[in-house]
mmCIF file of C-alpha atoms and ligand atoms in Angstrom:
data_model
loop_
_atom_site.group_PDB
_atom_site.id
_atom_site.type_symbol
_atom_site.label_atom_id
_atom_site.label_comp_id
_atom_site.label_asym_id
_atom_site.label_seq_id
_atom_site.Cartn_x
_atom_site.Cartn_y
_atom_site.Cartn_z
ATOM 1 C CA UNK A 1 -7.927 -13.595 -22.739
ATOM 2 C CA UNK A 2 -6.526 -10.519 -20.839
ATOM 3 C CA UNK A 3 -5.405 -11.628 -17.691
ATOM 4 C CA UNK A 4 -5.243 -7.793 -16.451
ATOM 5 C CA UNK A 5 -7.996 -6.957 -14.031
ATOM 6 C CA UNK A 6 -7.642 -3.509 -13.954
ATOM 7 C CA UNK A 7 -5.705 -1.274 -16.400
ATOM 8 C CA UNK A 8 -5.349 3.002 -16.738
ATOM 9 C CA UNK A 9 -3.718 4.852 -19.714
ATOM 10 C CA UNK A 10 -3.107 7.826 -19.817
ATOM 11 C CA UNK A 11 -5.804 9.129 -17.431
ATOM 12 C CA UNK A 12 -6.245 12.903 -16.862
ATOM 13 C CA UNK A 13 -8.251 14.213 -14.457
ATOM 14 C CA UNK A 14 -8.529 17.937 -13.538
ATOM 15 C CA UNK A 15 -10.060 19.949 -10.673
ATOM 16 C CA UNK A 16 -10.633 23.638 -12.275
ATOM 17 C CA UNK A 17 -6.880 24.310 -12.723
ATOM 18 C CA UNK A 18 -5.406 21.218 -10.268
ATOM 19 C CA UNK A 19 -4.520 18.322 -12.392
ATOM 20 C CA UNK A 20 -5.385 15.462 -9.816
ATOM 21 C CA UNK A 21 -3.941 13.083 -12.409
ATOM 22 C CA UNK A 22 -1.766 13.966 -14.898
ATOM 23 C CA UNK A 23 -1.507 11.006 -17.385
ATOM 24 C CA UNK A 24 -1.293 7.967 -14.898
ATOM 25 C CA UNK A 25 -0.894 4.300 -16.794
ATOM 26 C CA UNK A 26 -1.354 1.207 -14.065
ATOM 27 C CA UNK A 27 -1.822 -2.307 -15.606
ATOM 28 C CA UNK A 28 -2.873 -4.804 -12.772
ATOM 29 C CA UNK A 29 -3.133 -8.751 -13.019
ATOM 30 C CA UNK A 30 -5.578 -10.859 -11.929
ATOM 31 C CA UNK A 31 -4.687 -12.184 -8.358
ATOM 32 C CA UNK A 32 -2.431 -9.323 -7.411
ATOM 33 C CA UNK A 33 -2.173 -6.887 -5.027
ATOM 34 C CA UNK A 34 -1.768 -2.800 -6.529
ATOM 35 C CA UNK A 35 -0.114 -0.715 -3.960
ATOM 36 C CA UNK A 36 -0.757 2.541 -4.910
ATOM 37 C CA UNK A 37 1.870 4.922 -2.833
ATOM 38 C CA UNK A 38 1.775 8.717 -2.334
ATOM 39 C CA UNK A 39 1.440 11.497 0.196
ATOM 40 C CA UNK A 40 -1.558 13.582 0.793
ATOM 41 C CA UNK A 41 -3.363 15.340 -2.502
ATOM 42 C CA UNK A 42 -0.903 12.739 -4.616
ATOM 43 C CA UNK A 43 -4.079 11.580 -6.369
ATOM 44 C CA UNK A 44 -4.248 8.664 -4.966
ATOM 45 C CA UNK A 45 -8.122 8.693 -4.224
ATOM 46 C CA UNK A 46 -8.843 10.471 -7.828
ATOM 47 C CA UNK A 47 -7.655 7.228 -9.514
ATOM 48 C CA UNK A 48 -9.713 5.097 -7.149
ATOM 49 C CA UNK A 49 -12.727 6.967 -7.828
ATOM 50 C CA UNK A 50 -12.243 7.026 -11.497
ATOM 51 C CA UNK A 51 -11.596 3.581 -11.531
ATOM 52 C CA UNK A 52 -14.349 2.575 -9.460
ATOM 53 C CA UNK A 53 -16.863 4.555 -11.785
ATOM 54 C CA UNK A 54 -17.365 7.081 -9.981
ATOM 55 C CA UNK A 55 -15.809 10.020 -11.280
ATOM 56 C CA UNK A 56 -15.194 10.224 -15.292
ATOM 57 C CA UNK A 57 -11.880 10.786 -16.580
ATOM 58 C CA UNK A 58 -11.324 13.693 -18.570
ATOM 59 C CA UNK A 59 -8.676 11.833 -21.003
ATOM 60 C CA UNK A 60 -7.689 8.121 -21.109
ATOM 61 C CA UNK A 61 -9.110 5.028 -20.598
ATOM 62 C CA UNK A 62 -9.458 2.452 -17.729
ATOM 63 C CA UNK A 63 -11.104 -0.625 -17.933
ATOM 64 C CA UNK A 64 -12.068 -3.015 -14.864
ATOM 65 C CA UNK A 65 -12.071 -7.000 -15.070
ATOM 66 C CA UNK A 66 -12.040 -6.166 -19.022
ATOM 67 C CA UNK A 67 -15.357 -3.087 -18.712
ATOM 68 C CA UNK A 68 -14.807 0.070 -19.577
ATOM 69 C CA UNK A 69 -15.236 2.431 -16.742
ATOM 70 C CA UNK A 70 -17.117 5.050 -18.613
ATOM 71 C CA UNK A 71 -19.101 3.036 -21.119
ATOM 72 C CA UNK A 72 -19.530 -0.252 -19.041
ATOM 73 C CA UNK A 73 -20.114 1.200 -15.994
ATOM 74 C CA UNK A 74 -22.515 -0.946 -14.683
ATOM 75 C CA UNK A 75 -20.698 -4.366 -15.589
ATOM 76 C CA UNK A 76 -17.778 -2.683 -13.481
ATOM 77 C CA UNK A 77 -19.876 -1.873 -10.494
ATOM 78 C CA UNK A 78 -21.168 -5.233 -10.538
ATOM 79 C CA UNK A 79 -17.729 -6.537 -10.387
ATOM 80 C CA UNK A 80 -15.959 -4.314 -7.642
ATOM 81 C CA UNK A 81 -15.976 -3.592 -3.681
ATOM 82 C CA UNK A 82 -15.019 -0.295 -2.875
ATOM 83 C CA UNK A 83 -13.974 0.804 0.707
ATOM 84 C CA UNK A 84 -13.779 4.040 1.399
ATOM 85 C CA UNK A 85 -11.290 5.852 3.508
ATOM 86 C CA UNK A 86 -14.209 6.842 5.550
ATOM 87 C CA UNK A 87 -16.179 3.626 6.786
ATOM 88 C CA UNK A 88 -19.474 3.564 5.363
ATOM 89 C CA UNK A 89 -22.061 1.674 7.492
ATOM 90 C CA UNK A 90 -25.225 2.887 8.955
ATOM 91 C CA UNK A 91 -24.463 3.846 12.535
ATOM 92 C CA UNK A 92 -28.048 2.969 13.980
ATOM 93 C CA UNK A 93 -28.096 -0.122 11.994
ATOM 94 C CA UNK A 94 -26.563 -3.453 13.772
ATOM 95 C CA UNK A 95 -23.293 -5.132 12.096
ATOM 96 C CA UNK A 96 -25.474 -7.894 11.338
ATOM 97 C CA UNK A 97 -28.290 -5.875 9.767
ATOM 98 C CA UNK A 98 -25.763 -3.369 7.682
ATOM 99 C CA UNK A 99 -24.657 -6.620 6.454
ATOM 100 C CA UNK A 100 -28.262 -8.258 5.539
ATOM 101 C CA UNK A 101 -29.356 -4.333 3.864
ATOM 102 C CA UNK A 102 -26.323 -4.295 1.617
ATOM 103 C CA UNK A 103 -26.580 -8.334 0.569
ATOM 104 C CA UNK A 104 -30.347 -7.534 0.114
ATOM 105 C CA UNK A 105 -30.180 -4.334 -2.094
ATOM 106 C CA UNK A 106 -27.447 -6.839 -4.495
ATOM 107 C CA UNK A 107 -30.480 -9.353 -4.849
ATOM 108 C CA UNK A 108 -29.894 -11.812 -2.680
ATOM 109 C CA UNK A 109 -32.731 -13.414 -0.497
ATOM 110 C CA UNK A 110 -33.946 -12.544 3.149
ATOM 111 C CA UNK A 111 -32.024 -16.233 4.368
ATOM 112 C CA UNK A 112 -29.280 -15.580 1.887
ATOM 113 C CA UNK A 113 -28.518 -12.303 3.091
ATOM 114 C CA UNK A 114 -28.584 -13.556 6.677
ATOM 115 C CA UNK A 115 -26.189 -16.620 6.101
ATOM 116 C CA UNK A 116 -23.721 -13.950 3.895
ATOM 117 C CA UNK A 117 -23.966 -11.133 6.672
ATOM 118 C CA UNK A 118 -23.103 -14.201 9.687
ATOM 119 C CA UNK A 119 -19.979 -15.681 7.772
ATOM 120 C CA UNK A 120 -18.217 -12.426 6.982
ATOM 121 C CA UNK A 121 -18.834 -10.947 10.539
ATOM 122 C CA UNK A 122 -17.277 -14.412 11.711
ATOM 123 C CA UNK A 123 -14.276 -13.892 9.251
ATOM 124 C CA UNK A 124 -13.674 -9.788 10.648
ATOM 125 C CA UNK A 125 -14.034 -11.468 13.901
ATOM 126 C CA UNK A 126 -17.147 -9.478 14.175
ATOM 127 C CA UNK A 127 -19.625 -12.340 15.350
ATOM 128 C CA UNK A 128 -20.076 -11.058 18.948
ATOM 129 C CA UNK A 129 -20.940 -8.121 18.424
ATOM 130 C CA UNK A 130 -23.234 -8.883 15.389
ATOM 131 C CA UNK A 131 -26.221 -7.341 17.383
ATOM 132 C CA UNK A 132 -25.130 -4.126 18.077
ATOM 133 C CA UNK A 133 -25.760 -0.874 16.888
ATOM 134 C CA UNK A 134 -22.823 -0.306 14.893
ATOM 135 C CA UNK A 135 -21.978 3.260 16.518
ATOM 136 C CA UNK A 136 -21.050 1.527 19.476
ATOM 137 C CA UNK A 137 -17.879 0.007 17.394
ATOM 138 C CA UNK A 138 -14.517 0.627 18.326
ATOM 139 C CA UNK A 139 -12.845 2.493 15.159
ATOM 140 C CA UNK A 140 -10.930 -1.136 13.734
ATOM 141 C CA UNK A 141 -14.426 -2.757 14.314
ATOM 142 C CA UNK A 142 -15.972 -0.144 12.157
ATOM 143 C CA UNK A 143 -13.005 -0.682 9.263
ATOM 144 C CA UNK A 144 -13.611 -4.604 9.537
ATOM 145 C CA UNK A 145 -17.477 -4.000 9.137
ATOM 146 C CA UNK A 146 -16.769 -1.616 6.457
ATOM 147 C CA UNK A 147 -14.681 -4.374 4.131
ATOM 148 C CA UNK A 148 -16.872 -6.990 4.972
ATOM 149 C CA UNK A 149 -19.427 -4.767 3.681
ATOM 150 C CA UNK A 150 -17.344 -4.416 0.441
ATOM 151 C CA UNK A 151 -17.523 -7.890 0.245
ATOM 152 C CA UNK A 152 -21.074 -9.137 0.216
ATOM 153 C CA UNK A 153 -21.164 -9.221 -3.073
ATOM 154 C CA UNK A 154 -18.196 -11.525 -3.505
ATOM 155 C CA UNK A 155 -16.479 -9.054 -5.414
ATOM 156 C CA UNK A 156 -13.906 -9.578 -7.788
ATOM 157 C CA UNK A 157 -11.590 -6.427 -7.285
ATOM 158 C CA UNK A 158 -11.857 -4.593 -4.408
ATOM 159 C CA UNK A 159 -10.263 -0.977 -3.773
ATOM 160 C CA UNK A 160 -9.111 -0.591 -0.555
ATOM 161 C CA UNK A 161 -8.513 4.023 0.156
ATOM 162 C CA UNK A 162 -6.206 3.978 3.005
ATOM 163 C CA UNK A 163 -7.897 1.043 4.878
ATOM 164 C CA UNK A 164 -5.565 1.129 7.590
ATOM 165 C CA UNK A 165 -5.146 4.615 8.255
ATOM 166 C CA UNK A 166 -6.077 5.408 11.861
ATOM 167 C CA UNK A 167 -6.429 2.034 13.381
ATOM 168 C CA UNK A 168 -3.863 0.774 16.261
ATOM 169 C CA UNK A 169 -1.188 -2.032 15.830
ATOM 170 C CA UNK A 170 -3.260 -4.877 16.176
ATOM 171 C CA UNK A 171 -6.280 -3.644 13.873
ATOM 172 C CA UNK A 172 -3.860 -3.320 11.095
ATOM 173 C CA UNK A 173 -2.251 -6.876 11.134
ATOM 174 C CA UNK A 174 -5.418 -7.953 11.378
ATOM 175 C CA UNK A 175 -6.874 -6.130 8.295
ATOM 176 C CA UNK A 176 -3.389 -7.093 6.359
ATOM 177 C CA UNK A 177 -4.596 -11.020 7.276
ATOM 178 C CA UNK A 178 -7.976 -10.499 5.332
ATOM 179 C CA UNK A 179 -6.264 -9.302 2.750
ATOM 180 C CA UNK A 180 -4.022 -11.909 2.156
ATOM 181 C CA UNK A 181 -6.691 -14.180 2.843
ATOM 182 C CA UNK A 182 -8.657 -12.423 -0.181
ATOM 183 C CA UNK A 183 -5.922 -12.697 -2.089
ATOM 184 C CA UNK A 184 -4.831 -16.324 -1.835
ATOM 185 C CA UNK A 185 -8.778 -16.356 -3.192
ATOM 186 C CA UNK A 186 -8.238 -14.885 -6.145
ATOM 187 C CA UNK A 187 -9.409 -11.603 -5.839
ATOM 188 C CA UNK A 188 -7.371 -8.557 -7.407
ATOM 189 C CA UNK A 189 -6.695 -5.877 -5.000
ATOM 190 C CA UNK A 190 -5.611 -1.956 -5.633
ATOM 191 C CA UNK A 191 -4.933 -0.610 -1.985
ATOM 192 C CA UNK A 192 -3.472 3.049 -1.930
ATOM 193 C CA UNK A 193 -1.740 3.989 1.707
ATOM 194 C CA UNK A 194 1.143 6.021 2.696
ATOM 195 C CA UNK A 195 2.734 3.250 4.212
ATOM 196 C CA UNK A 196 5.658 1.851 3.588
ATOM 197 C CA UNK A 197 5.510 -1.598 5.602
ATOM 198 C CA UNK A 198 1.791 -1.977 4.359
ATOM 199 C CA UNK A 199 3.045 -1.502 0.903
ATOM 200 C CA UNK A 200 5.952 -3.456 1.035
ATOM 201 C CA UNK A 201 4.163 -6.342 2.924
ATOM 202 C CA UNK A 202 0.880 -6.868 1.051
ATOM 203 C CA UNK A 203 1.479 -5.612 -2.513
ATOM 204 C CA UNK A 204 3.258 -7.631 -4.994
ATOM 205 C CA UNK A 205 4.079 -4.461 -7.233
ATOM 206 C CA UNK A 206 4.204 -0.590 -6.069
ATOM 207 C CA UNK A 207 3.225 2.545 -8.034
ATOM 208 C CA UNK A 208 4.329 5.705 -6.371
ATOM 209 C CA UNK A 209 2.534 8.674 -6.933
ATOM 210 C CA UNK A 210 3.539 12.296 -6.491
ATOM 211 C CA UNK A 211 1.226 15.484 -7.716
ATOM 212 C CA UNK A 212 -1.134 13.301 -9.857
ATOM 213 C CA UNK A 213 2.151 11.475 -11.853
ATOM 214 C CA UNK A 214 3.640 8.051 -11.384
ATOM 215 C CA UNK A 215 6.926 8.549 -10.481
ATOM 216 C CA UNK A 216 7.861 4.769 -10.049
ATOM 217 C CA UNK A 217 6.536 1.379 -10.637
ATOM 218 C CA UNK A 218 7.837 -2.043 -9.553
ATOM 219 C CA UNK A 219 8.260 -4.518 -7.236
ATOM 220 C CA UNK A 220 9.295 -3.311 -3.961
ATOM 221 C CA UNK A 221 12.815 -5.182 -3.824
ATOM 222 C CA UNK A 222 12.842 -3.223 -7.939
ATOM 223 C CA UNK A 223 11.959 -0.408 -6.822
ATOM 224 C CA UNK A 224 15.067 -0.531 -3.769
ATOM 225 C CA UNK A 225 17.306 -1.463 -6.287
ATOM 226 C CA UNK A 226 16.243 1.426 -8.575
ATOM 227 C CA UNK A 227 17.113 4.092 -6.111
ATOM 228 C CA UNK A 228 18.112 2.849 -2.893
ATOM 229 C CA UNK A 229 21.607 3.914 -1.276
ATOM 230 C CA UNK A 230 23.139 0.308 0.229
ATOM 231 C CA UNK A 231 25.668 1.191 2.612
ATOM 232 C CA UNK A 232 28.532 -0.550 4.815
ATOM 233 C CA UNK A 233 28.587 -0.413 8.562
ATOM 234 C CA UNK A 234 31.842 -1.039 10.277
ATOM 235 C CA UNK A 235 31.610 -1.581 14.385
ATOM 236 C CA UNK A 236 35.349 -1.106 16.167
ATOM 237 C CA UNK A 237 35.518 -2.827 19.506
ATOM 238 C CA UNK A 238 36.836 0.432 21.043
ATOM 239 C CA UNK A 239 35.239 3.356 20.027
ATOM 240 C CA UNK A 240 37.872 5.680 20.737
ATOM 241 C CA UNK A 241 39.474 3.983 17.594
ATOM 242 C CA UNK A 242 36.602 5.874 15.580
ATOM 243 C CA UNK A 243 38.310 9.329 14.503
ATOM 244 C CA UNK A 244 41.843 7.163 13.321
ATOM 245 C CA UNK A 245 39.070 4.686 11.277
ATOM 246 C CA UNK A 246 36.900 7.673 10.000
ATOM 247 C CA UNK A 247 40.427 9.016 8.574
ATOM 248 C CA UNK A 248 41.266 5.995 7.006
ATOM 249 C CA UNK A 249 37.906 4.904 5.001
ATOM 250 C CA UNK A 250 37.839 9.163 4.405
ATOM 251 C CA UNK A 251 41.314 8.836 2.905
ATOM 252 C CA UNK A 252 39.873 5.655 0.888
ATOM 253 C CA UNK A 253 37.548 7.831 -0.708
ATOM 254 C CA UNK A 254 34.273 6.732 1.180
ATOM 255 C CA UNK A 255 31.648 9.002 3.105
ATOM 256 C CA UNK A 256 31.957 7.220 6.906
ATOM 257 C CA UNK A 257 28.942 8.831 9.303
ATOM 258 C CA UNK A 258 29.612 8.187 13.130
ATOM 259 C CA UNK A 259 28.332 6.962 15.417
ATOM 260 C CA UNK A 260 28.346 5.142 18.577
ATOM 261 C CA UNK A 261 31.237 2.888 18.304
ATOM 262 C CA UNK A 262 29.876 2.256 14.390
ATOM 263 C CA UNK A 263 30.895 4.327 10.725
ATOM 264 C CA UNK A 264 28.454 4.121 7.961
ATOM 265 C CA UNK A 265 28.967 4.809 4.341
ATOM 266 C CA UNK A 266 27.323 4.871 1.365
ATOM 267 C CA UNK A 267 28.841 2.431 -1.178
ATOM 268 C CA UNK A 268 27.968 1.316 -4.811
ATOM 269 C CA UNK A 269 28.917 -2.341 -4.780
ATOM 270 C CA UNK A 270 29.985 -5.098 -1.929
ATOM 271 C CA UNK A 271 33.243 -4.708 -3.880
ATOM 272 C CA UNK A 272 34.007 -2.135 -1.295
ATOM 273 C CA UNK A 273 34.157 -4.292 1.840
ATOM 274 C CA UNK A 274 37.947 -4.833 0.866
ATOM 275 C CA UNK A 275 38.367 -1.400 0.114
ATOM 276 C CA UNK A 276 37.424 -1.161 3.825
ATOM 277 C CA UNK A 277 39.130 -3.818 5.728
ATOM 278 C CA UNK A 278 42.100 -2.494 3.364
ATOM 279 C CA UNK A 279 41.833 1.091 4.871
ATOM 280 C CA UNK A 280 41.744 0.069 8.291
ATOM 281 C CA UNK A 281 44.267 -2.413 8.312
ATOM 282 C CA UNK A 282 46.671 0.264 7.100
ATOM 283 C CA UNK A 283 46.469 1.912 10.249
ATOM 284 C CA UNK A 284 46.028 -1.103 12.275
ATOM 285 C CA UNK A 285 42.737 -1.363 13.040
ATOM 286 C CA UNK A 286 40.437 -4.325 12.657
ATOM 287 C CA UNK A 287 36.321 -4.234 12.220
ATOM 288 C CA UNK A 288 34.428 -6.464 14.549
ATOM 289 C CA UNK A 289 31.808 -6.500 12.501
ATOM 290 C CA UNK A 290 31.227 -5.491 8.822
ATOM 291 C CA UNK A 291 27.245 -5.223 7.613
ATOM 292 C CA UNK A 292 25.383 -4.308 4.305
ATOM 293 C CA UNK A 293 22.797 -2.341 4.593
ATOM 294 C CA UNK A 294 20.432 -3.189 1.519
ATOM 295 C CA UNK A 295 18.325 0.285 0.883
ATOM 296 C CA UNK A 296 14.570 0.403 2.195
ATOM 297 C CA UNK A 297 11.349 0.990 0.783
ATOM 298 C CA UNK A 298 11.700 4.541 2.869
ATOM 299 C CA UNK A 299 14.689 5.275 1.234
ATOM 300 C CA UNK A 300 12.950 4.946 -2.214
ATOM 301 C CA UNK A 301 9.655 6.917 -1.329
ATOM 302 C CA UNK A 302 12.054 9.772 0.196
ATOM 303 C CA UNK A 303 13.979 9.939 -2.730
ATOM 304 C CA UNK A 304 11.132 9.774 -5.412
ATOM 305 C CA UNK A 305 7.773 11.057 -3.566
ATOM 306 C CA UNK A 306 9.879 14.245 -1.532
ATOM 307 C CA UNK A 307 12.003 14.906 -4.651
ATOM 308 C CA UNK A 308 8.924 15.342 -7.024
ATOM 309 C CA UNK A 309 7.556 17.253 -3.976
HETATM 310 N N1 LIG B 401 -13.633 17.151 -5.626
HETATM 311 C C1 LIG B 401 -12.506 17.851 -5.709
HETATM 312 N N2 LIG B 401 -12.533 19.157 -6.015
HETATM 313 C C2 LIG B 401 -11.385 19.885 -6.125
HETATM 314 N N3 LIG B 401 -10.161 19.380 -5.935
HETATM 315 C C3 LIG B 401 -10.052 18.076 -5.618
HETATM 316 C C4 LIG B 401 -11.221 17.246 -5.485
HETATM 317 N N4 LIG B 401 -10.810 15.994 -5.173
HETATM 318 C C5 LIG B 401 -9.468 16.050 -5.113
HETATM 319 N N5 LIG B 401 -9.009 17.292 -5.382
HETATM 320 C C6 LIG B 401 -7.596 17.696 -5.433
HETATM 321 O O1 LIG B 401 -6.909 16.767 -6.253
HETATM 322 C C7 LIG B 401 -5.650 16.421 -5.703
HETATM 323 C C8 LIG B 401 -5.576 14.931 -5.444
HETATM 324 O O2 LIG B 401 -6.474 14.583 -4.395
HETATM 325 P P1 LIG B 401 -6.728 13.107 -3.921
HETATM 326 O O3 LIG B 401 -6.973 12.237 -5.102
HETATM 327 O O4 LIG B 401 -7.779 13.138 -2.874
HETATM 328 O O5 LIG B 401 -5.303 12.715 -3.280
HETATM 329 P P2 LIG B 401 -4.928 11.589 -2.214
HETATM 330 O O6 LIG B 401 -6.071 10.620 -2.132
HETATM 331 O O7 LIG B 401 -3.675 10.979 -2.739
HETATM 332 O O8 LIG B 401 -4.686 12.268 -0.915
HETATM 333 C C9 LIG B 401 -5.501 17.259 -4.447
HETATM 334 O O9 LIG B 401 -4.775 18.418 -4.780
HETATM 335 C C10 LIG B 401 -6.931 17.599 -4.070
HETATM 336 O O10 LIG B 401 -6.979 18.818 -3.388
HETATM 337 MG MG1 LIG B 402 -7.149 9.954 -0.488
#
């Protein structure tokens, strides 16, 4: 058995003469969380909708929890939650009753429906305001009604477009918990955002995407290694010391930056640390303190996503 829930290759999918994907391969497992990274127009919402059935590919294949996309759509779509990156509910409709409408159109019985809507408005902490029209939601109440609503069906791969875009602080962490909470279920998640932290903190491997191309794959600590710059950060006690120490580690061959009473520079290996202390021991100096800056995930979506930009 295939233990991949969701797999693309090779999909193409045009607009007229924009190529919103250009020959995109992603091969998900069951259990995992996608991140799919990428700026606006990247794509990222193309490959969602193809995947999702919605939209047929023009070349390649993608299959869902083993169904083809084009030719099993309907096995797919019984399979899936999608949410959108623009909640979905019925404004006029209650949380409770979006919940009940959605549960009922899927098959499920009037008390079924009921008992389904109650427990995932409890788990979106929803349960107070389970009789209200949902246009009176506050935009992260609308989000949480709009996943729970992707998740009537019990689904076993939900898409997630940009869940988090536009909520405040708190709604996100929040929405991150469910996630991880769906997760630690079972289900297979593909969530596309642009950012980093949500990326690096719910997905176990990253695909960037730049201009309908995937212009990295990998875990996120992969993905640092891959392109990230690790640098060395030396802090002086006095930092009227800094232009002597900038001579010496310039002198040593290294790049220093200044700053406050701190020089950073760019090095390849922690092999370097000598070459430091070295450099500034030759003209009497000593480091108070001497960090390693491992590269971040921002480094690696500047580099890739900006440079195929
Ligand atoms: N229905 C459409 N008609 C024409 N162009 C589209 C359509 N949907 C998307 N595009 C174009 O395809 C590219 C990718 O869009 P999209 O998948 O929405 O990117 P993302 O979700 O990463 O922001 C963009 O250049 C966008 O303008
Ligand atoms: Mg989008």
């Amino acid at each position: 058995m295939n233990d991949l829930m969701i797999e693309a290759s090779d999909v193409v999918k045009a607009f007229g003469a924009q190529k919103a994907l250009d020959g995109v391969s992603i091969a998900v497992p069951k259990g995992t969380v996608l991140g799919l990274l990428g700026h606006n127009g990247a794509g990222k919402t193309t490959l969602v909708n193809v995947l999702t059935t919605m939209l047929p590919p023009d070349r390649g294949t993608a299959t869902v929890g083993g169904f083809d996309v084009v030719t099993q759509a309907h096995q797919v779509r019984s399979r899936i939650g999608l949410t959108g990156q623009f909640a979905a509910v019925d404004e006029s409709l209650s949380g409770l009753d979006n919940l009940v409408l959605i549960a009922r159109l899927l098959g499920a019985s009037t008390r079924e429906a009921k008992v389904r809507g109650t427990e995932l408005l409890e788990l979106f902490d929803l349960a107070d305001a389970a009789k209200r029209p949902s246009r009176t939601y506050s935009g992260g109440m609308r989000r949480r009604l709009d996943l729970a609503a992707s998740l009537v069906g019990h689904p076993e791969v939900i898409f997630l477009d940009e869940p988090t875009t536009g909520l405040d602080p708190a709604g996100r962490l929040g929405l991150w918990e469910v996630v991880e909470g769906l997760v630690t279920d079972g289900t297979t998640v593909l969530l596309t955002t642009q950012y980093l932290d949500e990326a690096d903190r719910l997905a176990d491997s990253i695909t960037v995407l730049a201009q309908g191309r995937v212009v990295a794959s990998g875990t996120s600590a992969e993905l640092k290694a891959q392109v990230g710059q690790r640098t060395v950060t030396v802090t002086l006690a006095d930092a009227s010391d800094l232009p002597k120490a900038q001579g010496a580690l310039e002198r040593a061959g290294m790049q220093p930056v200044p700053a406050l009473n701190t020089l950073t520079a760019p090095v390849t290996s922690s092999r370097e640390l000598a070459v430091v202390v070295r450099a500034l021991d030759e003209v009497g100096l000593e480091a108070t303190e001497l960090a390693l800056g491992e590269p971040t995930l921002d480094d690696v979506y500047l580099t890739l996503a900006a440079h195929a930009a």
